[in-house]
CSV table of C-alpha atoms in Angstrom, one decimal:
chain,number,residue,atom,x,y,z
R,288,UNK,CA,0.0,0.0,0.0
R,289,UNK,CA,1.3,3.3,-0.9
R,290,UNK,CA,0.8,6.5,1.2
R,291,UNK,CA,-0.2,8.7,-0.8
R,292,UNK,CA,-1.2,11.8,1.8
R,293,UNK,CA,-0.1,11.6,6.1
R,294,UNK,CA,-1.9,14.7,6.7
R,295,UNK,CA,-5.5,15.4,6.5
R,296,UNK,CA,-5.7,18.7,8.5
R,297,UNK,CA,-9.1,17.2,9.9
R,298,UNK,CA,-7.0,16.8,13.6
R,299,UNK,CA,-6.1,20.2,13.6
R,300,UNK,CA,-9.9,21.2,15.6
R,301,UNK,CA,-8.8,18.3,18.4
R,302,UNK,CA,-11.6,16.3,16.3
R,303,UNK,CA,-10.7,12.5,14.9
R,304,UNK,CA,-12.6,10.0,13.5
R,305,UNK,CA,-13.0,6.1,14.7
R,306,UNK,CA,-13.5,3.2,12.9
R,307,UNK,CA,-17.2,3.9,10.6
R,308,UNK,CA,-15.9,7.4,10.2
R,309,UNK,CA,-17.6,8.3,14.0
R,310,UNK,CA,-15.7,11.9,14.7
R,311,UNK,CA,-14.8,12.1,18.3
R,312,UNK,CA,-12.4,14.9,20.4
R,313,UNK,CA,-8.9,13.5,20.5
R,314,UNK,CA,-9.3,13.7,24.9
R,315,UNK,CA,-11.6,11.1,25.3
R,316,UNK,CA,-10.7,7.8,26.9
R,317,UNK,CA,-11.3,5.8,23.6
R,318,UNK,CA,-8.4,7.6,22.1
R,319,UNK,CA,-6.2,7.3,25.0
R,320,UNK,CA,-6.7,4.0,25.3
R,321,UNK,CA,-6.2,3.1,21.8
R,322,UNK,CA,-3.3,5.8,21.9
R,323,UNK,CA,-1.7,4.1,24.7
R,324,UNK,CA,-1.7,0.8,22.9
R,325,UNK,CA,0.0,2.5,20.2
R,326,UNK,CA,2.4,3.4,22.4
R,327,UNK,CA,2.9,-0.1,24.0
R,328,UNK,CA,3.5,-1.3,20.1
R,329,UNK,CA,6.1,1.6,19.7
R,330,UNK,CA,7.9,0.3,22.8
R,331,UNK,CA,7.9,-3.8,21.9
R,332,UNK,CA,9.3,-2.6,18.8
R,333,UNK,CA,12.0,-1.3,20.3
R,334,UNK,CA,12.7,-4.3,22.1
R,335,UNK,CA,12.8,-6.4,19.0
R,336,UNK,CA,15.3,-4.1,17.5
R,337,UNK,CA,17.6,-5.4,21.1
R,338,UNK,CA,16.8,-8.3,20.3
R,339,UNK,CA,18.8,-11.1,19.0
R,340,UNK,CA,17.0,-14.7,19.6
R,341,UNK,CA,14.8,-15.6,16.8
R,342,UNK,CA,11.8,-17.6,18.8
R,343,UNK,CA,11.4,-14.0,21.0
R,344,UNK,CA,11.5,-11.3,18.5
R,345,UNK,CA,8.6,-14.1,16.7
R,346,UNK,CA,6.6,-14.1,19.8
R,347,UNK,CA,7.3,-9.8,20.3
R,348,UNK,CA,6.0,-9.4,16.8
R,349,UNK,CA,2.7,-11.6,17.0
R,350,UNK,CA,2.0,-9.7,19.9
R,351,UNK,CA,2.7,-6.3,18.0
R,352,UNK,CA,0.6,-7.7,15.5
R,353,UNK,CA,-2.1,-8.6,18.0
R,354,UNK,CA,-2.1,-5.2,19.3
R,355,UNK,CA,-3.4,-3.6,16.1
R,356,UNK,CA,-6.0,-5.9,16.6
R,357,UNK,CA,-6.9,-4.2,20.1
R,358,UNK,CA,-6.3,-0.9,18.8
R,359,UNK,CA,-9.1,-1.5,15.9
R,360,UNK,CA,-11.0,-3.2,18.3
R,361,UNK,CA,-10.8,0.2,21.5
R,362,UNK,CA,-11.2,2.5,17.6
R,363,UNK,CA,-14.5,1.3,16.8
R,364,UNK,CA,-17.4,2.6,18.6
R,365,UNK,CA,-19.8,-1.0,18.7
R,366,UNK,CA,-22.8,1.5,19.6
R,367,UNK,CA,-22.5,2.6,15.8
R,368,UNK,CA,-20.2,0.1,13.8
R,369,UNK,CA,-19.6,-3.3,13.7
R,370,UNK,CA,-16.4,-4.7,14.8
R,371,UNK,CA,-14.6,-6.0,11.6
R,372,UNK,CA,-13.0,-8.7,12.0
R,373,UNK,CA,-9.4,-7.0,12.3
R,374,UNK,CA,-10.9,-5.7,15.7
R,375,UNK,CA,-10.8,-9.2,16.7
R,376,UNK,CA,-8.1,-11.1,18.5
R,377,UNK,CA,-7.3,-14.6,16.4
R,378,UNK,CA,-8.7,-17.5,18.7
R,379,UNK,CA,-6.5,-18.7,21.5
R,380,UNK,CA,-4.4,-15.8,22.1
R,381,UNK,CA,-4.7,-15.3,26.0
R,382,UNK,CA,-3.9,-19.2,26.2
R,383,UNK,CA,-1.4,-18.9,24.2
R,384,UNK,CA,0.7,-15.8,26.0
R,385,UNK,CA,0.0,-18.7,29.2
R,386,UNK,CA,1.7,-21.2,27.4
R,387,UNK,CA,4.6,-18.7,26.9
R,388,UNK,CA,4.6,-17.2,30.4
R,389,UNK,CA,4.6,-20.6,32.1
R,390,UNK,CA,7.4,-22.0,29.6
R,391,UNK,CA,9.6,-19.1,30.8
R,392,UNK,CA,9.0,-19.5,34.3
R,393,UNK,CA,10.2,-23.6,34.0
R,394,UNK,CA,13.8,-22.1,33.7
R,395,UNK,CA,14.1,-19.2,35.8
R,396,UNK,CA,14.7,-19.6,39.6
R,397,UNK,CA,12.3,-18.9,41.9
R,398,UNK,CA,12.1,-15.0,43.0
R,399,UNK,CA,12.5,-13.9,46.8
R,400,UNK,CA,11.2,-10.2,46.6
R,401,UNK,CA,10.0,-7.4,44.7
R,402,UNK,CA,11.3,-7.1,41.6
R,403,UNK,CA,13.1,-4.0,40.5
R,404,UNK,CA,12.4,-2.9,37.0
R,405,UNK,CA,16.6,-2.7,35.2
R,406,UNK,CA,18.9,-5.2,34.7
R,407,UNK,CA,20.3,-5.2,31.5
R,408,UNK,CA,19.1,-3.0,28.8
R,409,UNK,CA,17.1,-5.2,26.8
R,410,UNK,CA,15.4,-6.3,30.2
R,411,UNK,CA,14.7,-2.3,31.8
R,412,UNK,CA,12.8,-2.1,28.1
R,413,UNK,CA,10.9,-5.6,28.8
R,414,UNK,CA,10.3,-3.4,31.7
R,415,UNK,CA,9.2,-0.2,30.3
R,416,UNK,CA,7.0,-2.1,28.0
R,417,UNK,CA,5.3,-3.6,31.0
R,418,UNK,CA,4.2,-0.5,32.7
R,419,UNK,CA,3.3,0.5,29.8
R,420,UNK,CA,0.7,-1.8,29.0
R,421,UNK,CA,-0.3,-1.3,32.6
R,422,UNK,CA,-1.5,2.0,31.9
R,423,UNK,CA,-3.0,0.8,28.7
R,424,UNK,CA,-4.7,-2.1,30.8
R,425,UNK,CA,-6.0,0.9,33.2
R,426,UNK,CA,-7.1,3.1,30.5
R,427,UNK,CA,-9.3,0.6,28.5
R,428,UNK,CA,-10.8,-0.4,31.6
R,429,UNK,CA,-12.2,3.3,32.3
R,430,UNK,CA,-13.3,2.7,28.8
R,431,UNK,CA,-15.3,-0.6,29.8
R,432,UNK,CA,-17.1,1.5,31.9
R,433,UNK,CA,-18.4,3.5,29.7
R,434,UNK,CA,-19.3,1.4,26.5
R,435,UNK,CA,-19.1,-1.9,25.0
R,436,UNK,CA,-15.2,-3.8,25.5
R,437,UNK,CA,-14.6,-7.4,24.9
R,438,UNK,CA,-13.8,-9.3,27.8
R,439,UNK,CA,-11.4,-10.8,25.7
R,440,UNK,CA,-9.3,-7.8,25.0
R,441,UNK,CA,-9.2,-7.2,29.0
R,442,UNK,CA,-7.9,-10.7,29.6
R,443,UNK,CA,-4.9,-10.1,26.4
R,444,UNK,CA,-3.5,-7.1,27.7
R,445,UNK,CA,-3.8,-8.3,31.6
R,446,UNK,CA,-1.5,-11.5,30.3
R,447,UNK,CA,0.5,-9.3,28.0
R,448,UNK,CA,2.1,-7.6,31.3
R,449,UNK,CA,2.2,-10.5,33.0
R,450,UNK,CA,3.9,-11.7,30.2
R,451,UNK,CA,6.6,-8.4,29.9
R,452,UNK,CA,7.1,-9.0,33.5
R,453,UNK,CA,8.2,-12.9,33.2
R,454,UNK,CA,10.4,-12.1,29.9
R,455,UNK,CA,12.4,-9.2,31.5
R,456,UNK,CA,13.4,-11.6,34.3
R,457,UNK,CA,14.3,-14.0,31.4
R,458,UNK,CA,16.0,-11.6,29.9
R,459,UNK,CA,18.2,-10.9,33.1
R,460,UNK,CA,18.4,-14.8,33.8
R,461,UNK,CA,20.3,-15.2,30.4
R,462,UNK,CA,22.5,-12.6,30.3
R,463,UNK,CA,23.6,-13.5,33.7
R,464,UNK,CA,22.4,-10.5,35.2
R,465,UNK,CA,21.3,-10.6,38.8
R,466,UNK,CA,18.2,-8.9,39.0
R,467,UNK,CA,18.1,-6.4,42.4
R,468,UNK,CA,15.5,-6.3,44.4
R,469,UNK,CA,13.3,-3.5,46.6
R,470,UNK,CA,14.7,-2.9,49.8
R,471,UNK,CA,12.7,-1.6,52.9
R,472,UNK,CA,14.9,1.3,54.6
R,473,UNK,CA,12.1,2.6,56.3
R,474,UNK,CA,12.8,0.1,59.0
């Protein structure tokens, strides 16, 4: 596909238009939460380009692919326009982030604190892109409130964190790196 034109001045009033051509103001939660997940993509990529294990920049970009499904899905106001299927995750996609997370927990030792987010540089990003998808997580809730979300999107982007978190410990694990954890000096 060619781009033929980025700008179409129709942003320039705080105005954009959803999925079905729905114009909404560019503060509303949909857009931050869809925003926010664009973000969250922005950030795995990054990752990948750290990245130098084939099987993980794989599983990174199904997810980034994934998450244009969410974002289609949070752009599309299901009061006024049916979800297409783009807006729809494939089948089996929180099971199979559990599959992931609980093969990389097999081979990591077993944690005796809080985690700090750092490590090496590849993991602090892991952890970036974590906290990242927990505001994400947090901002398409807000939007559950208000109008129709799947439940299925919910459940994606709860795993995908939990998912973040258990691959920047891996991360750590295999570069060697000891991971620190919180201390208490309020004692």
């Amino acid at each position: 596909m060619k781009i033929t034109k980025v700008y179409t001045k129709t942003g320039d009033k705080g105005q954009t238009s959803l999925v079905g051509g729905v114009k909404v103001t560019k503060s509303c939660c949909r857009i931050e939460a869809y925003g926010t997940i664009d973000e969250l993509n922005s950030h795995i990529g990054l990752l990948v380009s750290m990245l130098e294990d084939d099987c993980d920049i794989i599983m990174l970009e199904r997810i980034q692919s994934c998450l244009f499904n969410v974002g289609t899905h949070l752009a599309t106001d299901q009061n006024q326009t049916q979800l297409y299927s783009s807006a729809k995750l494939p089948g089996g996609e929180v099971e199979r982030l559990e599959q992931i997370i609980d093969k990389m927990i097999e081979v990591l030792p077993e944690s005796h604190g809080f985690v700090l987010p750092g490590g090496t540089i590849q993991a602090s990003q892991a952890h970036v892109c974590r906290t990242v998808c927990r505001r994400a997580e947090r901002c398409i809730i807000r939007l559950s409130e208000e109008t129709v979300v799947s439940p299925e999107i919910i459940k994606y982007i709860n795993r995908l964190s939990d998912l973040l978190f258990v691959f920047a410990k891996k991360l750590n694990f295999i570069a060697g790196s000891n991971e620190k954890l919180w201390q208490n000096y309020c004692e």
